[in-house]
PDB file of C-alpha atoms and ligand atoms in Angstrom:
ATOM      1  CA  MET N   1      10.829 -20.875 -19.129  1.00 86.00           C
ATOM      2  CA  ILE N   2      13.942 -18.999 -20.260  1.00 81.00           C
ATOM      3  CA  GLY N   3      12.941 -15.967 -22.278  1.00 84.00           C
ATOM      4  CA  ARG N   4       9.243 -16.224 -21.388  1.00 93.00           C
ATOM      5  CA  ASP N   5       7.425 -13.390 -19.621  1.00 97.00           C
ATOM      6  CA  LEU N   6       5.858 -13.910 -16.214  1.00 98.00           C
ATOM      7  CA  LEU N   7       2.728 -11.791 -16.462  1.00 98.00           C
ATOM      8  CA  GLY N   8       0.304 -13.781 -14.349  1.00 98.00           C
ATOM      9  CA  ILE N   9      -0.397 -17.075 -12.648  1.00 98.00           C
ATOM     10  CA  GLU N  10      -3.312 -17.493 -15.061  1.00 98.00           C
ATOM     11  CA  ASP N  11      -0.780 -18.291 -17.814  1.00 97.00           C
ATOM     12  CA  LEU N  12       1.075 -20.989 -15.863  1.00 98.00           C
ATOM     13  CA  ASP N  13       0.205 -24.649 -15.546  1.00 97.00           C
ATOM     14  CA  ARG N  14       0.664 -26.959 -12.600  1.00 98.00           C
ATOM     15  CA  ALA N  15       4.061 -28.201 -13.829  1.00 98.00           C
ATOM     16  CA  ASP N  16       5.333 -24.591 -14.173  1.00 98.00           C
ATOM     17  CA  LEU N  17       4.197 -23.801 -10.637  1.00 98.00           C
ATOM     18  CA  GLU N  18       5.846 -26.904  -9.216  1.00 98.00           C
ATOM     19  CA  ARG N  19       9.079 -26.183 -11.047  1.00 97.00           C
ATOM     20  CA  ILE N  20       9.213 -22.622  -9.690  1.00 98.00           C
ATOM     21  CA  LEU N  21       8.482 -23.777  -6.123  1.00 98.00           C
ATOM     22  CA  GLU N  22      11.107 -26.534  -6.269  1.00 98.00           C
ATOM     23  CA  THR N  23      13.692 -24.087  -7.589  1.00 97.00           C
ATOM     24  CA  ALA N  24      12.798 -21.602  -4.832  1.00 98.00           C
ATOM     25  CA  GLU N  25      13.385 -24.300  -2.210  1.00 97.00           C
ATOM     26  CA  ARG N  26      16.893 -24.778  -3.599  1.00 96.00           C
ATOM     27  CA  MET N  27      17.459 -21.021  -3.596  1.00 97.00           C
ATOM     28  CA  GLN N  28      16.541 -20.826   0.104  1.00 97.00           C
ATOM     29  CA  GLU N  29      19.802 -22.571   0.946  1.00 95.00           C
ATOM     30  CA  VAL N  30      21.809 -19.697  -0.561  1.00 94.00           C
ATOM     31  CA  GLY N  31      20.180 -17.328   1.944  1.00 91.00           C
ATOM     32  CA  THR N  32      21.538 -19.381   4.836  1.00 93.00           C
ATOM     33  CA  ARG N  33      25.173 -19.155   3.704  1.00 94.00           C
ATOM     34  CA  GLU N  34      27.670 -16.756   5.193  1.00 95.00           C
ATOM     35  CA  VAL N  35      28.328 -15.389   1.710  1.00 94.00           C
ATOM     36  CA  LYS N  36      24.816 -15.162   0.280  1.00 94.00           C
ATOM     37  CA  LYS N  37      25.798 -15.081  -3.365  1.00 95.00           C
ATOM     38  CA  VAL N  38      26.077 -17.433  -6.316  1.00 96.00           C
ATOM     39  CA  PRO N  39      27.430 -16.520  -9.774  1.00 96.00           C
ATOM     40  CA  THR N  40      24.368 -17.788 -11.675  1.00 95.00           C
ATOM     41  CA  LEU N  41      23.417 -14.467 -13.300  1.00 96.00           C
ATOM     42  CA  ARG N  42      26.868 -12.870 -13.398  1.00 95.00           C
ATOM     43  CA  GLY N  43      27.096 -10.390 -16.257  1.00 94.00           C
ATOM     44  CA  ARG N  44      23.314 -10.122 -16.566  1.00 95.00           C
ATOM     45  CA  THR N  45      21.396  -6.895 -16.061  1.00 95.00           C
ATOM     46  CA  ILE N  46      18.000  -6.731 -14.392  1.00 96.00           C
ATOM     47  CA  VAL N  47      15.997  -3.520 -14.455  1.00 94.00           C
ATOM     48  CA  ASN N  48      13.409  -2.861 -11.741  1.00 94.00           C
ATOM     49  CA  LEU N  49      10.854  -0.552 -13.338  1.00 93.00           C
ATOM     50  CA  PHE N  50       8.454   0.495 -10.580  1.00 93.00           C
ATOM     51  CA  PHE N  51       5.871   3.098 -11.597  1.00 89.00           C
ATOM     52  CA  GLU N  52       4.078   2.569  -8.281  1.00 87.00           C
ATOM     53  CA  PRO N  53       5.537   2.677  -4.771  1.00 83.00           C
ATOM     54  CA  SER N  54       6.671  -0.584  -3.246  1.00 88.00           C
ATOM     55  CA  THR N  55       8.820  -1.566  -0.311  1.00 83.00           C
ATOM     56  CA  ARG N  56       9.009  -5.299  -0.017  1.00 88.00           C
ATOM     57  CA  THR N  57       8.476  -6.329  -3.612  1.00 96.00           C
ATOM     58  CA  ARG N  58      11.100  -3.971  -5.034  1.00 96.00           C
ATOM     59  CA  THR N  59      13.627  -4.642  -2.294  1.00 96.00           C
ATOM     60  CA  SER N  60      13.185  -8.359  -2.542  1.00 97.00           C
ATOM     61  CA  PHE N  61      13.636  -8.371  -6.330  1.00 98.00           C
ATOM     62  CA  GLU N  62      16.780  -6.298  -5.824  1.00 97.00           C
ATOM     63  CA  ILE N  63      18.210  -8.628  -3.174  1.00 97.00           C
ATOM     64  CA  ALA N  64      17.236 -11.654  -5.262  1.00 98.00           C
ATOM     65  CA  GLY N  65      19.055 -10.287  -8.322  1.00 98.00           C
ATOM     66  CA  LYS N  66      22.139  -9.430  -6.268  1.00 97.00           C
ATOM     67  CA  ARG N  67      22.277 -12.852  -4.612  1.00 97.00           C
ATOM     68  CA  LEU N  68      22.453 -14.266  -8.134  1.00 97.00           C
ATOM     69  CA  SER N  69      25.278 -11.797  -8.994  1.00 97.00           C
ATOM     70  CA  ALA N  70      23.231  -9.885 -11.570  1.00 97.00           C
ATOM     71  CA  ASP N  71      23.643  -6.124 -11.955  1.00 96.00           C
ATOM     72  CA  VAL N  72      20.401  -4.643 -10.689  1.00 96.00           C
ATOM     73  CA  VAL N  73      19.259  -1.198 -11.771  1.00 93.00           C
ATOM     74  CA  ASN N  74      16.294   0.484 -10.088  1.00 90.00           C
ATOM     75  CA  PHE N  75      14.243   2.856 -12.176  1.00 85.00           C
ATOM     76  CA  SER N  76      11.330   4.477 -10.344  1.00 78.00           C
ATOM     77  CA  PRO N  77       9.715   7.066 -12.588  1.00 77.00           C
ATOM     78  CA  THR N  78       7.569   9.404 -10.549  1.00 65.00           C
ATOM     79  CA  SER N  79       6.279  11.719 -13.263  1.00 51.00           C
ATOM     80  CA  SER N  80       2.596  11.250 -13.961  1.00 48.00           C
ATOM     81  CA  SER N  81       3.203  11.813 -17.676  1.00 54.00           C
ATOM     82  CA  LEU N  82       4.691   8.340 -17.640  1.00 61.00           C
ATOM     83  CA  THR N  83       1.264   6.896 -17.065  1.00 60.00           C
ATOM     84  CA  LYS N  84       0.386   7.680 -20.679  1.00 66.00           C
ATOM     85  CA  ASP N  85       0.644   4.685 -22.931  1.00 68.00           C
ATOM     86  CA  GLU N  86       2.962   6.410 -25.416  1.00 68.00           C
ATOM     87  CA  SER N  87       5.475   7.473 -22.802  1.00 81.00           C
ATOM     88  CA  ILE N  88       5.421   4.069 -21.149  1.00 83.00           C
ATOM     89  CA  LEU N  89       6.274   2.479 -24.469  1.00 84.00           C
ATOM     90  CA  ASP N  90       8.995   5.086 -25.041  1.00 86.00           C
ATOM     91  CA  THR N  91      10.487   4.181 -21.698  1.00 84.00           C
ATOM     92  CA  ALA N  92      10.303   0.516 -22.604  1.00 83.00           C
ATOM     93  CA  ARG N  93      12.033   1.093 -25.943  1.00 84.00           C
ATOM     94  CA  THR N  94      14.716   3.228 -24.316  1.00 86.00           C
ATOM     95  CA  LEU N  95      15.349   0.452 -21.840  1.00 85.00           C
ATOM     96  CA  ASP N  96      15.370  -2.141 -24.570  1.00 86.00           C
ATOM     97  CA  ALA N  97      18.162  -0.278 -26.328  1.00 88.00           C
ATOM     98  CA  MET N  98      20.268  -0.830 -23.203  1.00 87.00           C
ATOM     99  CA  ALA N  99      19.794  -4.591 -23.630  1.00 91.00           C
ATOM    100  CA  PRO N 100      18.643  -5.689 -20.183  1.00 94.00           C
ATOM    101  CA  ASP N 101      18.235  -9.423 -19.535  1.00 95.00           C
ATOM    102  CA  ALA N 102      15.004  -9.012 -17.568  1.00 96.00           C
ATOM    103  CA  VAL N 103      12.691  -6.151 -16.662  1.00 95.00           C
ATOM    104  CA  VAL N 104      10.555  -6.259 -13.526  1.00 97.00           C
ATOM    105  CA  VAL N 105       7.492  -4.003 -13.887  1.00 95.00           C
ATOM    106  CA  ARG N 106       4.971  -2.614 -11.406  1.00 95.00           C
ATOM    107  CA  HIS N 107       2.238  -0.240 -12.534  1.00 92.00           C
ATOM    108  CA  LYS N 108      -1.100   0.885 -11.144  1.00 90.00           C
ATOM    109  CA  VAL N 109      -2.843   0.139 -14.426  1.00 91.00           C
ATOM    110  CA  ALA N 110      -3.710  -3.464 -15.280  1.00 95.00           C
ATOM    111  CA  GLY N 111      -2.108  -4.657 -18.502  1.00 96.00           C
ATOM    112  CA  VAL N 112       0.905  -2.309 -18.578  1.00 94.00           C
ATOM    113  CA  PRO N 113       3.467  -5.122 -18.015  1.00 96.00           C
ATOM    114  CA  LYS N 114       1.954  -6.915 -21.024  1.00 96.00           C
ATOM    115  CA  ARG N 115       2.223  -3.763 -23.181  1.00 93.00           C
ATOM    116  CA  ILE N 116       5.841  -3.382 -22.142  1.00 93.00           C
ATOM    117  CA  ALA N 117       6.526  -7.076 -22.745  1.00 94.00           C
ATOM    118  CA  ASP N 118       5.190  -6.726 -26.289  1.00 92.00           C
ATOM    119  CA  ALA N 119       7.647  -3.894 -26.937  1.00 89.00           C
ATOM    120  CA  LEU N 120      10.700  -5.470 -25.297  1.00 92.00           C
ATOM    121  CA  ALA N 121      12.986  -8.299 -26.304  1.00 90.00           C
ATOM    122  CA  ALA N 122      13.841  -9.100 -22.678  1.00 93.00           C
ATOM    123  CA  PRO N 123      11.544 -11.157 -20.471  1.00 95.00           C
ATOM    124  CA  VAL N 124       9.166  -9.066 -18.365  1.00 96.00           C
ATOM    125  CA  ILE N 125       8.237 -10.079 -14.835  1.00 98.00           C
ATOM    126  CA  ASN N 126       5.009  -8.552 -13.528  1.00 98.00           C
ATOM    127  CA  ALA N 127       5.517  -7.175 -10.005  1.00 98.00           C
ATOM    128  CA  GLY N 128       1.870  -6.117  -9.686  1.00 97.00           C
ATOM    129  CA  ASP N 129      -0.408  -4.404 -12.211  1.00 96.00           C
ATOM    130  CA  GLY N 130      -3.525  -2.630 -10.988  1.00 94.00           C
ATOM    131  CA  ALA N 131      -6.094  -5.069  -9.670  1.00 94.00           C
ATOM    132  CA  HIS N 132      -5.009  -7.692 -12.220  1.00 97.00           C
ATOM    133  CA  GLU N 133      -2.149  -9.942 -11.040  1.00 98.00           C
ATOM    134  CA  HIS N 134       0.839 -10.061  -8.706  1.00 98.00           C
ATOM    135  CA  PRO N 135       2.291 -13.433  -9.653  1.00 98.00           C
ATOM    136  CA  THR N 136       5.430 -13.465  -7.492  1.00 98.00           C
ATOM    137  CA  GLN N 137       3.365 -12.631  -4.395  1.00 98.00           C
ATOM    138  CA  ALA N 138       1.132 -15.634  -5.051  1.00 98.00           C
ATOM    139  CA  LEU N 139       4.153 -17.844  -5.697  1.00 98.00           C
ATOM    140  CA  LEU N 140       5.791 -16.863  -2.420  1.00 98.00           C
ATOM    141  CA  ASP N 141       2.472 -17.466  -0.680  1.00 99.00           C
ATOM    142  CA  LEU N 142       2.239 -20.928  -2.255  1.00 99.00           C
ATOM    143  CA  LEU N 143       5.798 -21.669  -1.143  1.00 98.00           C
ATOM    144  CA  THR N 144       5.020 -20.540   2.410  1.00 98.00           C
ATOM    145  CA  VAL N 145       1.878 -22.665   2.630  1.00 99.00           C
ATOM    146  CA  TYR N 146       3.605 -25.672   1.085  1.00 98.00           C
ATOM    147  CA  GLN N 147       6.392 -25.492   3.640  1.00 98.00           C
ATOM    148  CA  GLU N 148       3.996 -24.959   6.560  1.00 98.00           C
ATOM    149  CA  LYS N 149       1.524 -27.671   5.621  1.00 98.00           C
ATOM    150  CA  GLY N 150       3.602 -30.095   3.543  1.00 98.00           C
ATOM    151  CA  ARG N 151       1.076 -29.914   0.699  1.00 98.00           C
ATOM    152  CA  ILE N 152      -1.291 -27.594  -1.166  1.00 98.00           C
ATOM    153  CA  ASP N 153      -3.574 -30.248  -2.628  1.00 98.00           C
ATOM    154  CA  GLY N 154      -6.786 -30.619  -0.627  1.00 98.00           C
ATOM    155  CA  LEU N 155      -6.219 -27.597   1.626  1.00 98.00           C
ATOM    156  CA  SER N 156      -8.937 -25.091   2.314  1.00 98.00           C
ATOM    157  CA  VAL N 157      -7.830 -21.488   1.809  1.00 99.00           C
ATOM    158  CA  THR N 158      -9.927 -18.477   2.838  1.00 98.00           C
ATOM    159  CA  ILE N 159      -9.053 -15.023   1.512  1.00 98.00           C
ATOM    160  CA  VAL N 160     -10.579 -12.223   3.578  1.00 98.00           C
ATOM    161  CA  GLY N 161     -10.987  -8.570   2.627  1.00 96.00           C
ATOM    162  CA  ASP N 162     -10.897  -6.260  -0.353  1.00 94.00           C
ATOM    163  CA  VAL N 163     -10.952  -8.940  -3.040  1.00 96.00           C
ATOM    164  CA  LEU N 164     -12.383  -6.464  -5.541  1.00 94.00           C
ATOM    165  CA  HIS N 165      -9.230  -4.337  -5.699  1.00 92.00           C
ATOM    166  CA  SER N 166      -6.712  -7.065  -4.981  1.00 95.00           C
ATOM    167  CA  ARG N 167      -4.220  -8.386  -7.512  1.00 97.00           C
ATOM    168  CA  VAL N 168      -2.850 -10.529  -4.676  1.00 98.00           C
ATOM    169  CA  ALA N 169      -6.221 -12.268  -4.291  1.00 98.00           C
ATOM    170  CA  ARG N 170      -6.594 -12.863  -8.016  1.00 98.00           C
ATOM    171  CA  SER N 171      -3.129 -14.396  -8.428  1.00 98.00           C
ATOM    172  CA  ASN N 172      -3.554 -16.513  -5.318  1.00 98.00           C
ATOM    173  CA  ILE N 173      -6.935 -17.775  -6.496  1.00 98.00           C
ATOM    174  CA  TYR N 174      -5.380 -19.025  -9.743  1.00 98.00           C
ATOM    175  CA  GLY N 175      -2.370 -20.496  -7.954  1.00 98.00           C
ATOM    176  CA  PHE N 176      -4.150 -22.347  -5.157  1.00 99.00           C
ATOM    177  CA  LEU N 177      -6.820 -23.717  -7.503  1.00 98.00           C
ATOM    178  CA  LYS N 178      -4.223 -24.958 -10.000  1.00 98.00           C
ATOM    179  CA  LEU N 179      -2.443 -26.817  -7.205  1.00 98.00           C
ATOM    180  CA  GLY N 180      -5.622 -28.491  -5.972  1.00 98.00           C
ATOM    181  CA  ALA N 181      -6.711 -26.375  -2.987  1.00 98.00           C
ATOM    182  CA  GLU N 182     -10.253 -25.184  -2.335  1.00 98.00           C
ATOM    183  CA  VAL N 183     -10.494 -21.369  -2.248  1.00 98.00           C
ATOM    184  CA  ARG N 184     -13.110 -19.211  -0.540  1.00 98.00           C
ATOM    185  CA  VAL N 185     -13.322 -15.455  -0.352  1.00 98.00           C
ATOM    186  CA  ALA N 186     -15.008 -13.486   2.419  1.00 98.00           C
ATOM    187  CA  ALA N 187     -15.887  -9.797   2.292  1.00 97.00           C
ATOM    188  CA  PRO N 188     -18.774  -7.350   2.423  1.00 95.00           C
ATOM    189  CA  PRO N 189     -20.810  -7.797  -0.790  1.00 95.00           C
ATOM    190  CA  THR N 190     -19.483  -4.522  -2.231  1.00 94.00           C
ATOM    191  CA  LEU N 191     -15.915  -5.859  -2.121  1.00 95.00           C
ATOM    192  CA  ILE N 192     -16.591  -9.148  -3.895  1.00 96.00           C
ATOM    193  CA  PRO N 193     -16.177  -8.950  -7.695  1.00 95.00           C
ATOM    194  CA  PRO N 194     -19.527  -9.883  -9.283  1.00 91.00           C
ATOM    195  CA  ALA N 195     -18.262 -12.803 -11.376  1.00 92.00           C
ATOM    196  CA  ILE N 196     -15.744 -14.158  -8.874  1.00 96.00           C
ATOM    197  CA  GLU N 197     -17.416 -17.573  -8.641  1.00 96.00           C
ATOM    198  CA  THR N 198     -16.709 -18.183 -12.339  1.00 97.00           C
ATOM    199  CA  LEU N 199     -13.045 -18.524 -11.311  1.00 97.00           C
ATOM    200  CA  GLY N 200     -14.006 -21.542  -9.208  1.00 98.00           C
ATOM    201  CA  VAL N 201     -14.083 -19.991  -5.737  1.00 98.00           C
ATOM    202  CA  LYS N 202     -16.942 -19.755  -3.245  1.00 98.00           C
ATOM    203  CA  ALA N 203     -17.862 -16.269  -2.046  1.00 98.00           C
ATOM    204  CA  PHE N 204     -19.141 -15.583   1.470  1.00 98.00           C
ATOM    205  CA  THR N 205     -20.386 -12.490   3.220  1.00 97.00           C
ATOM    206  CA  SER N 206     -20.249 -14.286   6.565  1.00 98.00           C
ATOM    207  CA  LEU N 207     -16.713 -14.575   7.905  1.00 98.00           C
ATOM    208  CA  ARG N 208     -17.735 -17.369  10.212  1.00 98.00           C
ATOM    209  CA  GLU N 209     -18.989 -19.553   7.360  1.00 98.00           C
ATOM    210  CA  ALA N 210     -15.977 -18.738   5.209  1.00 98.00           C
ATOM    211  CA  LEU N 211     -13.549 -19.724   7.963  1.00 98.00           C
ATOM    212  CA  ASP N 212     -15.236 -22.994   8.837  1.00 98.00           C
ATOM    213  CA  GLY N 213     -12.602 -25.691   8.335  1.00 98.00           C
ATOM    214  CA  ALA N 214      -9.984 -23.351   6.823  1.00 98.00           C
ATOM    215  CA  ASP N 215      -6.326 -24.457   6.864  1.00 98.00           C
ATOM    216  CA  VAL N 216      -5.064 -21.106   5.609  1.00 99.00           C
ATOM    217  CA  VAL N 217      -6.532 -17.662   6.268  1.00 98.00           C
ATOM    218  CA  MET N 218      -5.189 -14.860   4.109  1.00 98.00           C
ATOM    219  CA  ALA N 219      -6.067 -11.293   5.090  1.00 98.00           C
ATOM    220  CA  LEU N 220      -5.816  -8.552   2.469  1.00 97.00           C
ATOM    221  CA  ARG N 221      -4.849  -4.962   3.116  1.00 93.00           C
ATOM    222  CA  ILE N 222      -7.733  -2.563   3.467  1.00 89.00           C
ATOM    223  CA  GLN N 223      -7.023   0.116   0.918  1.00 83.00           C
ATOM    224  CA  ARG N 224      -8.356   2.988   3.021  1.00 77.00           C
ATOM    225  CA  GLU N 225      -8.065   5.466   0.179  1.00 72.00           C
ATOM    226  CA  ARG N 226     -10.570   3.431  -1.830  1.00 71.00           C
ATOM    227  CA  LEU N 227     -12.880   2.288   0.903  1.00 68.00           C
ATOM    228  CA  ASP N 228     -14.036   5.297   2.851  1.00 64.00           C
ATOM    229  CA  GLY N 229     -17.752   5.659   2.393  1.00 69.00           C
ATOM    230  CA  ALA N 230     -17.997   4.160  -1.065  1.00 79.00           C
ATOM    231  CA  TYR N 231     -17.652   0.460  -0.246  1.00 85.00           C
ATOM    232  CA  VAL N 232     -18.060  -0.012   3.512  1.00 85.00           C
ATOM    233  CA  PRO N 233     -19.845   2.193   6.033  1.00 84.00           C
ATOM    234  CA  SER N 234     -16.664   2.696   8.073  1.00 88.00           C
ATOM    235  CA  ILE N 235     -13.263   1.169   8.730  1.00 89.00           C
ATOM    236  CA  ARG N 236     -14.364   0.512  12.300  1.00 91.00           C
ATOM    237  CA  GLU N 237     -17.362  -1.495  11.161  1.00 92.00           C
ATOM    238  CA  TYR N 238     -15.283  -3.387   8.602  1.00 93.00           C
ATOM    239  CA  SER N 239     -12.790  -4.247  11.288  1.00 95.00           C
ATOM    240  CA  ALA N 240     -15.465  -5.428  13.723  1.00 96.00           C
ATOM    241  CA  THR N 241     -16.967  -7.729  11.085  1.00 96.00           C
ATOM    242  CA  PHE N 242     -13.999  -8.891   9.002  1.00 97.00           C
ATOM    243  CA  GLY N 243     -10.899  -7.936  11.006  1.00 97.00           C
ATOM    244  CA  LEU N 244      -9.146 -11.098  12.167  1.00 98.00           C
ATOM    245  CA  ASP N 245      -8.310 -11.667  15.798  1.00 97.00           C
ATOM    246  CA  ARG N 246      -7.878 -14.801  17.903  1.00 97.00           C
ATOM    247  CA  THR N 247     -11.578 -15.000  18.713  1.00 97.00           C
ATOM    248  CA  LYS N 248     -12.692 -15.043  15.067  1.00 98.00           C
ATOM    249  CA  LEU N 249      -9.842 -17.369  14.155  1.00 98.00           C
ATOM    250  CA  ARG N 250     -11.467 -20.059  16.302  1.00 98.00           C
ATOM    251  CA  PHE N 251     -13.893 -20.635  13.423  1.00 98.00           C
ATOM    252  CA  ALA N 252     -10.977 -21.941  11.332  1.00 98.00           C
ATOM    253  CA  LYS N 253      -9.112 -25.212  11.947  1.00 98.00           C
ATOM    254  CA  ASP N 254      -7.061 -25.385  15.157  1.00 98.00           C
ATOM    255  CA  ASP N 255      -3.815 -25.446  13.209  1.00 98.00           C
ATOM    256  CA  ALA N 256      -4.791 -22.781  10.663  1.00 98.00           C
ATOM    257  CA  ILE N 257      -2.083 -20.302   9.646  1.00 98.00           C
ATOM    258  CA  VAL N 258      -2.651 -16.600   9.000  1.00 98.00           C
ATOM    259  CA  MET N 259      -1.065 -14.771   6.080  1.00 98.00           C
ATOM    260  CA  HIS N 260      -0.923 -11.183   4.867  1.00 98.00           C
ATOM    261  CA  PRO N 261       0.933  -9.759   1.848  1.00 97.00           C
ATOM    262  CA  GLY N 262       1.793  -6.561   3.712  1.00 93.00           C
ATOM    263  CA  PRO N 263       1.773  -3.736   4.451  1.00 93.00           C
ATOM    264  CA  VAL N 264      -0.557  -4.531   7.385  1.00 95.00           C
ATOM    265  CA  ASN N 265      -2.994  -1.975   8.812  1.00 94.00           C
ATOM    266  CA  ARG N 266      -2.625  -3.128  12.383  1.00 95.00           C
ATOM    267  CA  GLY N 267      -5.883  -3.257  14.274  1.00 95.00           C
ATOM    268  CA  VAL N 268      -7.903  -3.097  11.033  1.00 94.00           C
ATOM    269  CA  GLU N 269      -7.600  -6.300   9.013  1.00 95.00           C
ATOM    270  CA  LEU N 270      -5.453  -8.044  11.656  1.00 97.00           C
ATOM    271  CA  SER N 271      -5.260  -7.525  15.411  1.00 97.00           C
ATOM    272  CA  HIS N 272      -1.876  -6.322  16.700  1.00 96.00           C
ATOM    273  CA  ASP N 273      -1.373  -9.633  18.391  1.00 96.00           C
ATOM    274  CA  LEU N 274      -2.029 -11.660  15.237  1.00 96.00           C
ATOM    275  CA  ALA N 275       0.109  -9.363  13.124  1.00 96.00           C
ATOM    276  CA  ASP N 276       3.133 -10.189  15.280  1.00 96.00           C
ATOM    277  CA  HIS N 277       2.714 -13.752  16.454  1.00 97.00           C
ATOM    278  CA  ARG N 278       1.940 -17.231  15.259  1.00 97.00           C
ATOM    279  CA  PRO N 279      -0.115 -18.574  13.757  1.00 98.00           C
ATOM    280  CA  SER N 280       0.669 -15.653  11.483  1.00 98.00           C
ATOM    281  CA  VAL N 281       3.555 -16.325   9.074  1.00 98.00           C
ATOM    282  CA  ILE N 282       3.951 -12.835   7.638  1.00 97.00           C
ATOM    283  CA  LEU N 283       7.706 -12.625   8.066  1.00 96.00           C
ATOM    284  CA  ASP N 284       8.150 -16.091   6.568  1.00 98.00           C
ATOM    285  CA  GLN N 285       6.283 -14.797   3.535  1.00 98.00           C
ATOM    286  CA  VAL N 286       8.732 -11.888   3.277  1.00 96.00           C
ATOM    287  CA  ARG N 287      11.734 -14.198   3.778  1.00 97.00           C
ATOM    288  CA  ASN N 288      10.453 -16.636   1.168  1.00 98.00           C
ATOM    289  CA  GLY N 289       9.915 -13.766  -1.244  1.00 98.00           C
ATOM    290  CA  VAL N 290      13.666 -13.419  -1.791  1.00 98.00           C
ATOM    291  CA  ALA N 291      14.253 -17.101  -2.622  1.00 98.00           C
ATOM    292  CA  LEU N 292      11.141 -17.195  -4.762  1.00 98.00           C
ATOM    293  CA  ARG N 293      12.244 -14.174  -6.786  1.00 98.00           C
ATOM    294  CA  MET N 294      15.700 -15.691  -7.196  1.00 98.00           C
ATOM    295  CA  ALA N 295      13.983 -18.747  -8.660  1.00 98.00           C
ATOM    296  CA  VAL N 296      11.885 -16.608 -10.994  1.00 98.00           C
ATOM    297  CA  LEU N 297      14.858 -14.568 -12.220  1.00 97.00           C
ATOM    298  CA  TYR N 298      16.904 -17.718 -12.720  1.00 96.00           C
ATOM    299  CA  LEU N 299      14.153 -19.599 -14.557  1.00 96.00           C
ATOM    300  CA  PHE N 300      12.951 -16.723 -16.744  1.00 94.00           C
ATOM    301  CA  ALA N 301      16.175 -14.767 -17.282  1.00 89.00           C
ATOM    302  CA  GLY N 302      18.980 -17.256 -16.661  1.00 78.00           C
ATOM    303  CA  ARG N 303      21.272 -18.963 -19.095  1.00 64.00           C
ATOM    304  CA  PRO N 304      20.015 -22.335 -20.293  1.00 51.00           C
ATOM    305  CA  VAL N 305      23.041 -24.165 -18.909  1.00 45.00           C
ATOM    306  CA  ALA N 306      23.481 -22.344 -15.597  1.00 45.00           C
ATOM    307  CA  ALA N 307      22.676 -24.276 -12.445  1.00 47.00           C
ATOM    308  CA  ALA N 308      21.492 -22.872  -9.145  1.00 45.00           C
ATOM    309  CA  GLN N 309      24.148 -24.869  -7.327  1.00 47.00           C
ATOM    310  CA  GLU N 310      26.957 -23.285  -9.344  1.00 47.00           C
ATOM    311  CA  GLY N 311      29.531 -21.892  -6.926  1.00 43.00           C
TER     312      GLY N 311
HETATM  313  C1  LIG P   1       0.535  -5.816  -2.179  1.00 85.09           C
HETATM  314  C2  LIG P   1       0.517  -5.081  -3.484  1.00 85.09           C
HETATM  315  O1  LIG P   1       1.176  -4.063  -3.650  1.00 85.09           O
HETATM  316  O2  LIG P   1      -0.164  -5.578  -4.338  1.00 85.09           O
HETATM  317  N1  LIG P   1       1.677  -5.701  -1.434  1.00 85.09           N
HETATM  318  C3  LIG P   1       2.785  -6.414  -1.780  1.00 85.09           C
HETATM  319  O3  LIG P   1       3.221  -6.442  -2.907  1.00 85.09           O
HETATM  320  N2  LIG P   1       3.388  -7.110  -0.811  1.00 85.09           N
HETATM  321  C4  LIG P   1      -0.697  -5.681  -1.412  1.00 85.09           C
HETATM  322  C5  LIG P   1      -1.142  -4.315  -0.990  1.00 85.09           C
HETATM  323  O4  LIG P   1      -0.552  -3.307  -1.299  1.00 85.09           O
HETATM  324  O5  LIG P   1      -2.167  -4.310  -0.317  1.00 85.09           O
END
């Protein structure tokens, strides 16, 4: 994978996914050491180019790069002029002249990481583009489910919420299907993309039906700024119908786990209780995000001969 871009889960095959997950499991050990650092990417430069705000994704890429001994530079352009295609490409070319070894890109417009990848020699890792893909989020979700359940194949995964605007949902749909799970989505009809079933998922407007027999329940953030009025009558009604709490969770399997990519609107898509306690695994997702991003940086931006165990 060295030198390839990671733009979406759509572009990966089962063997790629398994390789990334296995490497992430090895990287987890580094996080348990007293000195949480290996020299794998020493002398390499990783640029975090975040055009859109982010807490956990940016921080976890930064920690991941530092645990691998890379030099990590954060570039967070705020100016709206940088949303224009020309200026984005200028930024990319300027960066390219500084010879980074990998560039991690987040942008609110779908396709920008690809445009930047086309203009850059270095591998580009997509950290979320519009409503398109968020591949490392899906990979850390796959890792979390694999470690909780011991398998992905044959599991039933239900994604609940604003699927229409969610890059997390899209990447997870590709990832879980490629690894043999069954995927369902549940939302009010206005929040289900019209052609979603062509991806191979089943769409439900009844939460109860969607949860029946689910091993994994993934809640998505309600993007209040987008929802008010236009898509659902009110946040309160959304929450009453699709907000997860222990009562609604009874429709899923007894040992179902609950996931959320964060940031959580407590009391909206998840009850306070579920946001903080098992069966929710939200903090495991965050923890796994560091090891997973170490694996991605190593596999896509590492030296061919370097080994994760080095040092
Ligand atoms: C998500 C994102 O930004 O796509 N968050 C994340 O990366 N953990 C989901 C969201 O913002 O709702």
